[in-house]
Amino acid sequence: MKALYISYDGLTEPLAESQILPYIRGLSRKGVVFTLLTFDKKAYLRESYRVRRLESQLKLDGINWARLTYHKRPYVFSTVYDILRGFFVSVGICLKDKVKVVHSRSYIAGLIGMSLSRMFGTKHIFDMRGLWPDEKVDAGIWKKRGILHKAFKYFEKRLLLSADEVVVLTYKMKWLLESFTYLKIKA
């Protein structure tokens, strides 16, 4: 089976290297053929030794790595730009590799994965980690019921309703999602 794993975190970041790679390597050993699409920060991409080491490790595991540069500014517009670039690159990957499953880690990657699922009929796994719009509010970055919070709560609902599977980290999150009225209708 061929799968596309999309992460808005860069593979060159330590967190991704410790969380994403073991997961993908394990499934790769069981016969899943992966292409990994990541959005990497320029500072990490400049560490050419690290990039070459990751490339050779992935090659040995039979994992393709497509990387795009993550953009931070201007706020919001850079994210929209990344989503569009990620979408078009992903469309090319899906066409070339005949992808059957898209696994998207995070809301931003989820928007790309959800679109691919609709376009190509692929299965979509949404790996949400937490309630990201609410985390942004809790951190004081967004205003509760501000335009970004409202927009991403809308996208959150669309992602949860359209996903074939949802990955969460804790039982508490699982129980919380089970309390969402709109998900009870889906079940």
JSON list of C-alpha atoms in Angstrom, two decimals:
[
{"chain": "A", "resi": 1, "resn": "MET", "atom": "CA", "xyz": [0.00, 0.00, 0.00]},
{"chain": "A", "resi": 2, "resn": "LYS", "atom": "CA", "xyz": [1.22, 3.51, -0.82]},
{"chain": "A", "resi": 3, "resn": "ALA", "atom": "CA", "xyz": [0.76, 6.30, 1.68]},
{"chain": "A", "resi": 4, "resn": "LEU", "atom": "CA", "xyz": [1.51, 10.00, 1.94]},
{"chain": "A", "resi": 5, "resn": "TYR", "atom": "CA", "xyz": [2.38, 11.34, 5.38]},
{"chain": "A", "resi": 6, "resn": "ILE", "atom": "CA", "xyz": [2.08, 15.13, 5.64]},
{"chain": "A", "resi": 7, "resn": "SER", "atom": "CA", "xyz": [3.53, 17.01, 8.59]},
{"chain": "A", "resi": 8, "resn": "TYR", "atom": "CA", "xyz": [3.58, 20.78, 9.04]},
{"chain": "A", "resi": 9, "resn": "ASP", "atom": "CA", "xyz": [6.50, 20.12, 11.37]},
{"chain": "A", "resi": 10, "resn": "GLY", "atom": "CA", "xyz": [9.82, 19.72, 9.63]},
{"chain": "A", "resi": 11, "resn": "LEU", "atom": "CA", "xyz": [11.56, 16.37, 9.74]},
{"chain": "A", "resi": 12, "resn": "THR", "atom": "CA", "xyz": [14.78, 18.22, 10.52]},
{"chain": "A", "resi": 13, "resn": "GLU", "atom": "CA", "xyz": [13.33, 19.27, 13.89]},
{"chain": "A", "resi": 14, "resn": "PRO", "atom": "CA", "xyz": [14.21, 17.03, 16.84]},
{"chain": "A", "resi": 15, "resn": "LEU", "atom": "CA", "xyz": [10.56, 16.47, 17.79]},
{"chain": "A", "resi": 16, "resn": "ALA", "atom": "CA", "xyz": [9.67, 15.16, 14.35]},
{"chain": "A", "resi": 17, "resn": "GLU", "atom": "CA", "xyz": [12.77, 13.01, 14.20]},
{"chain": "A", "resi": 18, "resn": "SER", "atom": "CA", "xyz": [11.83, 11.35, 17.49]},
{"chain": "A", "resi": 19, "resn": "GLN", "atom": "CA", "xyz": [8.06, 11.02, 16.89]},
{"chain": "A", "resi": 20, "resn": "ILE", "atom": "CA", "xyz": [7.43, 10.78, 13.15]},
{"chain": "A", "resi": 21, "resn": "LEU", "atom": "CA", "xyz": [10.37, 8.67, 11.98]},
{"chain": "A", "resi": 22, "resn": "PRO", "atom": "CA", "xyz": [9.85, 5.70, 14.32]},
{"chain": "A", "resi": 23, "resn": "TYR", "atom": "CA", "xyz": [6.17, 5.52, 13.32]},
{"chain": "A", "resi": 24, "resn": "ILE", "atom": "CA", "xyz": [6.88, 5.66, 9.60]},
{"chain": "A", "resi": 25, "resn": "ARG", "atom": "CA", "xyz": [9.81, 3.27, 9.80]},
{"chain": "A", "resi": 26, "resn": "GLY", "atom": "CA", "xyz": [7.72, 0.74, 11.69]},
{"chain": "A", "resi": 27, "resn": "LEU", "atom": "CA", "xyz": [4.93, 0.81, 9.12]},
{"chain": "A", "resi": 28, "resn": "SER", "atom": "CA", "xyz": [7.45, 0.81, 6.29]},
{"chain": "A", "resi": 29, "resn": "ARG", "atom": "CA", "xyz": [8.90, -2.45, 7.59]},
{"chain": "A", "resi": 30, "resn": "LYS", "atom": "CA", "xyz": [5.38, -3.89, 7.42]},
{"chain": "A", "resi": 31, "resn": "GLY", "atom": "CA", "xyz": [5.08, -3.07, 3.72]},
{"chain": "A", "resi": 32, "resn": "VAL", "atom": "CA", "xyz": [3.63, 0.45, 3.62]},
{"chain": "A", "resi": 33, "resn": "VAL", "atom": "CA", "xyz": [5.44, 2.51, 0.97]},
{"chain": "A", "resi": 34, "resn": "PHE", "atom": "CA", "xyz": [5.67, 6.08, 2.26]},
{"chain": "A", "resi": 35, "resn": "THR", "atom": "CA", "xyz": [6.28, 9.47, 0.82]},
{"chain": "A", "resi": 36, "resn": "LEU", "atom": "CA", "xyz": [6.84, 11.98, 3.58]},
{"chain": "A", "resi": 37, "resn": "LEU", "atom": "CA", "xyz": [6.03, 15.65, 2.96]},
{"chain": "A", "resi": 38, "resn": "THR", "atom": "CA", "xyz": [7.35, 18.06, 5.58]},
{"chain": "A", "resi": 39, "resn": "PHE", "atom": "CA", "xyz": [7.60, 21.82, 5.98]},
{"chain": "A", "resi": 40, "resn": "ASP", "atom": "CA", "xyz": [11.11, 22.49, 7.26]},
{"chain": "A", "resi": 41, "resn": "LYS", "atom": "CA", "xyz": [12.48, 25.69, 8.74]},
{"chain": "A", "resi": 42, "resn": "LYS", "atom": "CA", "xyz": [15.34, 27.30, 6.79]},
{"chain": "A", "resi": 43, "resn": "ALA", "atom": "CA", "xyz": [17.66, 27.26, 9.80]},
{"chain": "A", "resi": 44, "resn": "TYR", "atom": "CA", "xyz": [17.39, 23.47, 10.09]},
{"chain": "A", "resi": 45, "resn": "LEU", "atom": "CA", "xyz": [17.73, 22.95, 6.33]},
{"chain": "A", "resi": 46, "resn": "ARG", "atom": "CA", "xyz": [21.06, 24.81, 6.46]},
{"chain": "A", "resi": 47, "resn": "GLU", "atom": "CA", "xyz": [22.41, 21.97, 8.60]},
{"chain": "A", "resi": 48, "resn": "SER", "atom": "CA", "xyz": [23.43, 20.03, 5.50]},
{"chain": "A", "resi": 49, "resn": "TYR", "atom": "CA", "xyz": [25.00, 17.17, 7.48]},
{"chain": "A", "resi": 50, "resn": "ARG", "atom": "CA", "xyz": [21.70, 16.52, 9.28]},
{"chain": "A", "resi": 51, "resn": "VAL", "atom": "CA", "xyz": [19.69, 16.72, 6.04]},
{"chain": "A", "resi": 52, "resn": "ARG", "atom": "CA", "xyz": [22.04, 14.30, 4.22]},
{"chain": "A", "resi": 53, "resn": "ARG", "atom": "CA", "xyz": [21.96, 11.91, 7.19]},
{"chain": "A", "resi": 54, "resn": "LEU", "atom": "CA", "xyz": [18.13, 11.91, 7.21]},
{"chain": "A", "resi": 55, "resn": "GLU", "atom": "CA", "xyz": [18.00, 11.45, 3.43]},
{"chain": "A", "resi": 56, "resn": "SER", "atom": "CA", "xyz": [20.29, 8.43, 3.54]},
{"chain": "A", "resi": 57, "resn": "GLN", "atom": "CA", "xyz": [18.42, 6.87, 6.49]},
{"chain": "A", "resi": 58, "resn": "LEU", "atom": "CA", "xyz": [15.09, 7.31, 4.71]},
{"chain": "A", "resi": 59, "resn": "LYS", "atom": "CA", "xyz": [16.47, 5.94, 1.47]},
{"chain": "A", "resi": 60, "resn": "LEU", "atom": "CA", "xyz": [17.64, 2.79, 3.27]},
{"chain": "A", "resi": 61, "resn": "ASP", "atom": "CA", "xyz": [14.11, 2.38, 4.64]},
{"chain": "A", "resi": 62, "resn": "GLY", "atom": "CA", "xyz": [12.53, 2.93, 1.21]},
{"chain": "A", "resi": 63, "resn": "ILE", "atom": "CA", "xyz": [10.86, 6.18, 2.30]},
{"chain": "A", "resi": 64, "resn": "ASN", "atom": "CA", "xyz": [10.66, 9.12, -0.10]},
{"chain": "A", "resi": 65, "resn": "TRP", "atom": "CA", "xyz": [11.06, 12.57, 1.43]},
{"chain": "A", "resi": 66, "resn": "ALA", "atom": "CA", "xyz": [9.63, 15.69, -0.17]},
{"chain": "A", "resi": 67, "resn": "ARG", "atom": "CA", "xyz": [10.37, 18.81, 1.82]},
{"chain": "A", "resi": 68, "resn": "LEU", "atom": "CA", "xyz": [9.08, 22.31, 1.48]},
{"chain": "A", "resi": 69, "resn": "THR", "atom": "CA", "xyz": [10.28, 25.41, 3.29]},
{"chain": "A", "resi": 70, "resn": "TYR", "atom": "CA", "xyz": [8.11, 26.54, 6.19]},
{"chain": "A", "resi": 71, "resn": "HIS", "atom": "CA", "xyz": [7.08, 30.19, 6.07]},
{"chain": "A", "resi": 72, "resn": "LYS", "atom": "CA", "xyz": [6.24, 32.21, 9.16]},
{"chain": "A", "resi": 73, "resn": "ARG", "atom": "CA", "xyz": [5.71, 35.75, 7.87]},
{"chain": "A", "resi": 74, "resn": "PRO", "atom": "CA", "xyz": [3.52, 37.51, 7.00]},
{"chain": "A", "resi": 75, "resn": "TYR", "atom": "CA", "xyz": [1.28, 35.84, 9.58]},
{"chain": "A", "resi": 76, "resn": "VAL", "atom": "CA", "xyz": [-1.75, 33.97, 8.14]},
{"chain": "A", "resi": 77, "resn": "PHE", "atom": "CA", "xyz": [-0.78, 34.66, 4.51]},
{"chain": "A", "resi": 78, "resn": "SER", "atom": "CA", "xyz": [2.39, 32.58, 4.87]},
{"chain": "A", "resi": 79, "resn": "THR", "atom": "CA", "xyz": [0.32, 29.67, 6.19]},
{"chain": "A", "resi": 80, "resn": "VAL", "atom": "CA", "xyz": [-2.14, 29.97, 3.31]},
{"chain": "A", "resi": 81, "resn": "TYR", "atom": "CA", "xyz": [0.83, 29.99, 0.94]},
{"chain": "A", "resi": 82, "resn": "ASP", "atom": "CA", "xyz": [2.25, 26.86, 2.59]},
{"chain": "A", "resi": 83, "resn": "ILE", "atom": "CA", "xyz": [-1.12, 25.10, 2.38]},
{"chain": "A", "resi": 84, "resn": "LEU", "atom": "CA", "xyz": [-1.41, 25.86, -1.34]},
{"chain": "A", "resi": 85, "resn": "ARG", "atom": "CA", "xyz": [2.16, 24.75, -2.07]},
{"chain": "A", "resi": 86, "resn": "GLY", "atom": "CA", "xyz": [1.67, 21.62, 0.00]},
{"chain": "A", "resi": 87, "resn": "PHE", "atom": "CA", "xyz": [-1.57, 20.85, -1.78]},
{"chain": "A", "resi": 88, "resn": "PHE", "atom": "CA", "xyz": [-0.07, 21.12, -5.27]},
{"chain": "A", "resi": 89, "resn": "VAL", "atom": "CA", "xyz": [3.01, 19.08, -4.36]},
{"chain": "A", "resi": 90, "resn": "SER", "atom": "CA", "xyz": [0.73, 16.48, -2.73]},
{"chain": "A", "resi": 91, "resn": "VAL", "atom": "CA", "xyz": [-1.46, 16.27, -5.83]},
{"chain": "A", "resi": 92, "resn": "GLY", "atom": "CA", "xyz": [1.67, 15.46, -7.84]},
{"chain": "A", "resi": 93, "resn": "ILE", "atom": "CA", "xyz": [2.69, 12.79, -5.33]},
{"chain": "A", "resi": 94, "resn": "CYS", "atom": "CA", "xyz": [-0.78, 11.24, -5.33]},
{"chain": "A", "resi": 95, "resn": "LEU", "atom": "CA", "xyz": [-0.86, 11.09, -9.12]},
{"chain": "A", "resi": 96, "resn": "LYS", "atom": "CA", "xyz": [2.68, 9.74, -9.48]},
{"chain": "A", "resi": 97, "resn": "ASP", "atom": "CA", "xyz": [2.57, 7.22, -6.62]},
{"chain": "A", "resi": 98, "resn": "LYS", "atom": "CA", "xyz": [-1.13, 6.26, -6.74]},
{"chain": "A", "resi": 99, "resn": "VAL", "atom": "CA", "xyz": [-1.47, 6.99, -3.01]},
{"chain": "A", "resi": 100, "resn": "LYS", "atom": "CA", "xyz": [-4.26, 5.12, -1.17]},
{"chain": "A", "resi": 101, "resn": "VAL", "atom": "CA", "xyz": [-3.90, 6.66, 2.31]},
{"chain": "A", "resi": 102, "resn": "VAL", "atom": "CA", "xyz": [-3.05, 10.18, 3.42]},
{"chain": "A", "resi": 103, "resn": "HIS", "atom": "CA", "xyz": [-1.98, 10.61, 7.04]},
{"chain": "A", "resi": 104, "resn": "SER", "atom": "CA", "xyz": [-1.90, 14.26, 8.06]},
{"chain": "A", "resi": 105, "resn": "ARG", "atom": "CA", "xyz": [-0.34, 15.42, 11.30]},
{"chain": "A", "resi": 106, "resn": "SER", "atom": "CA", "xyz": [-1.81, 18.74, 12.48]},
{"chain": "A", "resi": 107, "resn": "TYR", "atom": "CA", "xyz": [-4.64, 20.96, 11.37]},
{"chain": "A", "resi": 108, "resn": "ILE", "atom": "CA", "xyz": [-2.65, 22.63, 8.59]},
{"chain": "A", "resi": 109, "resn": "ALA", "atom": "CA", "xyz": [-1.58, 19.29, 7.13]},
{"chain": "A", "resi": 110, "resn": "GLY", "atom": "CA", "xyz": [-5.13, 18.07, 7.75]},
{"chain": "A", "resi": 111, "resn": "LEU", "atom": "CA", "xyz": [-6.57, 20.69, 5.42]},
{"chain": "A", "resi": 112, "resn": "ILE", "atom": "CA", "xyz": [-4.30, 19.37, 2.68]},
{"chain": "A", "resi": 113, "resn": "GLY", "atom": "CA", "xyz": [-5.11, 15.73, 3.52]},
{"chain": "A", "resi": 114, "resn": "MET", "atom": "CA", "xyz": [-8.86, 16.36, 3.61]},
{"chain": "A", "resi": 115, "resn": "SER", "atom": "CA", "xyz": [-8.71, 18.01, 0.17]},
{"chain": "A", "resi": 116, "resn": "LEU", "atom": "CA", "xyz": [-6.69, 15.12, -1.27]},
{"chain": "A", "resi": 117, "resn": "SER", "atom": "CA", "xyz": [-9.15, 12.62, 0.16]},
{"chain": "A", "resi": 118, "resn": "ARG", "atom": "CA", "xyz": [-12.03, 14.37, -1.54]},
{"chain": "A", "resi": 119, "resn": "MET", "atom": "CA", "xyz": [-10.15, 14.78, -4.81]},
{"chain": "A", "resi": 120, "resn": "PHE", "atom": "CA", "xyz": [-8.68, 11.27, -5.11]},
{"chain": "A", "resi": 121, "resn": "GLY", "atom": "CA", "xyz": [-10.93, 9.18, -2.87]},
{"chain": "A", "resi": 122, "resn": "THR", "atom": "CA", "xyz": [-8.01, 8.25, -0.61]},
{"chain": "A", "resi": 123, "resn": "LYS", "atom": "CA", "xyz": [-8.46, 7.28, 3.00]},
{"chain": "A", "resi": 124, "resn": "HIS", "atom": "CA", "xyz": [-7.60, 10.12, 5.37]},
{"chain": "A", "resi": 125, "resn": "ILE", "atom": "CA", "xyz": [-6.08, 9.73, 8.81]},
{"chain": "A", "resi": 126, "resn": "PHE", "atom": "CA", "xyz": [-6.21, 12.98, 10.79]},
{"chain": "A", "resi": 127, "resn": "ASP", "atom": "CA", "xyz": [-3.57, 13.07, 13.52]},
{"chain": "A", "resi": 128, "resn": "MET", "atom": "CA", "xyz": [-4.74, 15.98, 15.63]},
{"chain": "A", "resi": 129, "resn": "ARG", "atom": "CA", "xyz": [-2.63, 15.82, 18.81]},
{"chain": "A", "resi": 130, "resn": "GLY", "atom": "CA", "xyz": [-4.90, 18.32, 20.59]},
{"chain": "A", "resi": 131, "resn": "LEU", "atom": "CA", "xyz": [-7.53, 20.99, 20.08]},
{"chain": "A", "resi": 132, "resn": "TRP", "atom": "CA", "xyz": [-5.18, 23.39, 18.32]},
{"chain": "A", "resi": 133, "resn": "PRO", "atom": "CA", "xyz": [-7.53, 26.42, 17.99]},
{"chain": "A", "resi": 134, "resn": "ASP", "atom": "CA", "xyz": [-8.24, 26.28, 21.73]},
{"chain": "A", "resi": 135, "resn": "GLU", "atom": "CA", "xyz": [-4.53, 25.86, 22.48]},
{"chain": "A", "resi": 136, "resn": "LYS", "atom": "CA", "xyz": [-3.86, 29.08, 20.51]},
{"chain": "A", "resi": 137, "resn": "VAL", "atom": "CA", "xyz": [-6.46, 30.89, 22.63]},
{"chain": "A", "resi": 138, "resn": "ASP", "atom": "CA", "xyz": [-5.06, 29.44, 25.87]},
{"chain": "A", "resi": 139, "resn": "ALA", "atom": "CA", "xyz": [-1.58, 30.64, 24.86]},
{"chain": "A", "resi": 140, "resn": "GLY", "atom": "CA", "xyz": [-2.92, 34.16, 24.29]},
{"chain": "A", "resi": 141, "resn": "ILE", "atom": "CA", "xyz": [-2.06, 34.09, 20.56]},
{"chain": "A", "resi": 142, "resn": "TRP", "atom": "CA", "xyz": [-5.65, 34.17, 19.30]},
{"chain": "A", "resi": 143, "resn": "LYS", "atom": "CA", "xyz": [-8.79, 35.71, 20.77]},
{"chain": "A", "resi": 144, "resn": "LYS", "atom": "CA", "xyz": [-11.57, 33.33, 21.73]},
{"chain": "A", "resi": 145, "resn": "ARG", "atom": "CA", "xyz": [-14.25, 33.63, 19.08]},
{"chain": "A", "resi": 146, "resn": "GLY", "atom": "CA", "xyz": [-11.91, 35.80, 17.01]},
{"chain": "A", "resi": 147, "resn": "ILE", "atom": "CA", "xyz": [-11.83, 35.23, 13.26]},
{"chain": "A", "resi": 148, "resn": "LEU", "atom": "CA", "xyz": [-8.93, 32.73, 13.33]},
{"chain": "A", "resi": 149, "resn": "HIS", "atom": "CA", "xyz": [-10.39, 30.80, 16.26]},
{"chain": "A", "resi": 150, "resn": "LYS", "atom": "CA", "xyz": [-13.80, 30.60, 14.58]},
{"chain": "A", "resi": 151, "resn": "ALA", "atom": "CA", "xyz": [-12.28, 29.62, 11.22]},
{"chain": "A", "resi": 152, "resn": "PHE", "atom": "CA", "xyz": [-10.21, 26.81, 12.69]},
{"chain": "A", "resi": 153, "resn": "LYS", "atom": "CA", "xyz": [-13.05, 25.53, 14.89]},
{"chain": "A", "resi": 154, "resn": "TYR", "atom": "CA", "xyz": [-15.03, 25.26, 11.64]},
{"chain": "A", "resi": 155, "resn": "PHE", "atom": "CA", "xyz": [-12.11, 23.42, 9.96]},
{"chain": "A", "resi": 156, "resn": "GLU", "atom": "CA", "xyz": [-11.73, 21.22, 13.04]},
{"chain": "A", "resi": 157, "resn": "LYS", "atom": "CA", "xyz": [-15.31, 20.07, 12.67]},
{"chain": "A", "resi": 158, "resn": "ARG", "atom": "CA", "xyz": [-14.86, 19.42, 8.93]},
{"chain": "A", "resi": 159, "resn": "LEU", "atom": "CA", "xyz": [-11.62, 17.49, 9.59]},
{"chain": "A", "resi": 160, "resn": "LEU", "atom": "CA", "xyz": [-13.17, 15.33, 12.30]},
{"chain": "A", "resi": 161, "resn": "LEU", "atom": "CA", "xyz": [-16.30, 14.58, 10.27]},
{"chain": "A", "resi": 162, "resn": "SER", "atom": "CA", "xyz": [-14.45, 13.77, 7.05]},
{"chain": "A", "resi": 163, "resn": "ALA", "atom": "CA", "xyz": [-11.55, 11.73, 8.46]},
{"chain": "A", "resi": 164, "resn": "ASP", "atom": "CA", "xyz": [-11.65, 7.96, 8.12]},
{"chain": "A", "resi": 165, "resn": "GLU", "atom": "CA", "xyz": [-9.61, 7.71, 11.34]},
{"chain": "A", "resi": 166, "resn": "VAL", "atom": "CA", "xyz": [-8.58, 10.24, 13.99]},
{"chain": "A", "resi": 167, "resn": "VAL", "atom": "CA", "xyz": [-5.41, 9.90, 16.04]},
{"chain": "A", "resi": 168, "resn": "VAL", "atom": "CA", "xyz": [-5.26, 11.46, 19.51]},
{"chain": "A", "resi": 169, "resn": "LEU", "atom": "CA", "xyz": [-2.63, 11.15, 22.21]},
{"chain": "A", "resi": 170, "resn": "THR", "atom": "CA", "xyz": [-4.66, 10.51, 25.35]},
{"chain": "A", "resi": 171, "resn": "TYR", "atom": "CA", "xyz": [-7.80, 8.77, 26.52]},
{"chain": "A", "resi": 172, "resn": "LYS", "atom": "CA", "xyz": [-8.95, 12.11, 27.93]},
{"chain": "A", "resi": 173, "resn": "MET", "atom": "CA", "xyz": [-8.90, 13.58, 24.39]},
{"chain": "A", "resi": 174, "resn": "LYS", "atom": "CA", "xyz": [-10.73, 10.53, 23.07]},
{"chain": "A", "resi": 175, "resn": "TRP", "atom": "CA", "xyz": [-13.45, 10.94, 25.69]},
{"chain": "A", "resi": 176, "resn": "LEU", "atom": "CA", "xyz": [-13.67, 14.67, 24.98]},
{"chain": "A", "resi": 177, "resn": "LEU", "atom": "CA", "xyz": [-14.15, 14.04, 21.25]},
{"chain": "A", "resi": 178, "resn": "GLU", "atom": "CA", "xyz": [-16.80, 11.44, 22.03]},
{"chain": "A", "resi": 179, "resn": "SER", "atom": "CA", "xyz": [-18.75, 14.20, 23.75]},
{"chain": "A", "resi": 180, "resn": "PHE", "atom": "CA", "xyz": [-18.89, 16.35, 20.59]},
{"chain": "A", "resi": 181, "resn": "THR", "atom": "CA", "xyz": [-22.52, 16.20, 19.46]},
{"chain": "A", "resi": 182, "resn": "TYR", "atom": "CA", "xyz": [-21.70, 16.39, 15.76]},
{"chain": "A", "resi": 183, "resn": "LEU", "atom": "CA", "xyz": [-19.46, 13.30, 16.05]},
{"chain": "A", "resi": 184, "resn": "LYS", "atom": "CA", "xyz": [-22.25, 11.27, 17.65]},
{"chain": "A", "resi": 185, "resn": "ILE", "atom": "CA", "xyz": [-24.23, 11.74, 14.45]},
{"chain": "A", "resi": 186, "resn": "LYS", "atom": "CA", "xyz": [-21.30, 10.34, 12.42]},
{"chain": "A", "resi": 187, "resn": "ALA", "atom": "CA", "xyz": [-20.99, 7.17, 14.53]}
]
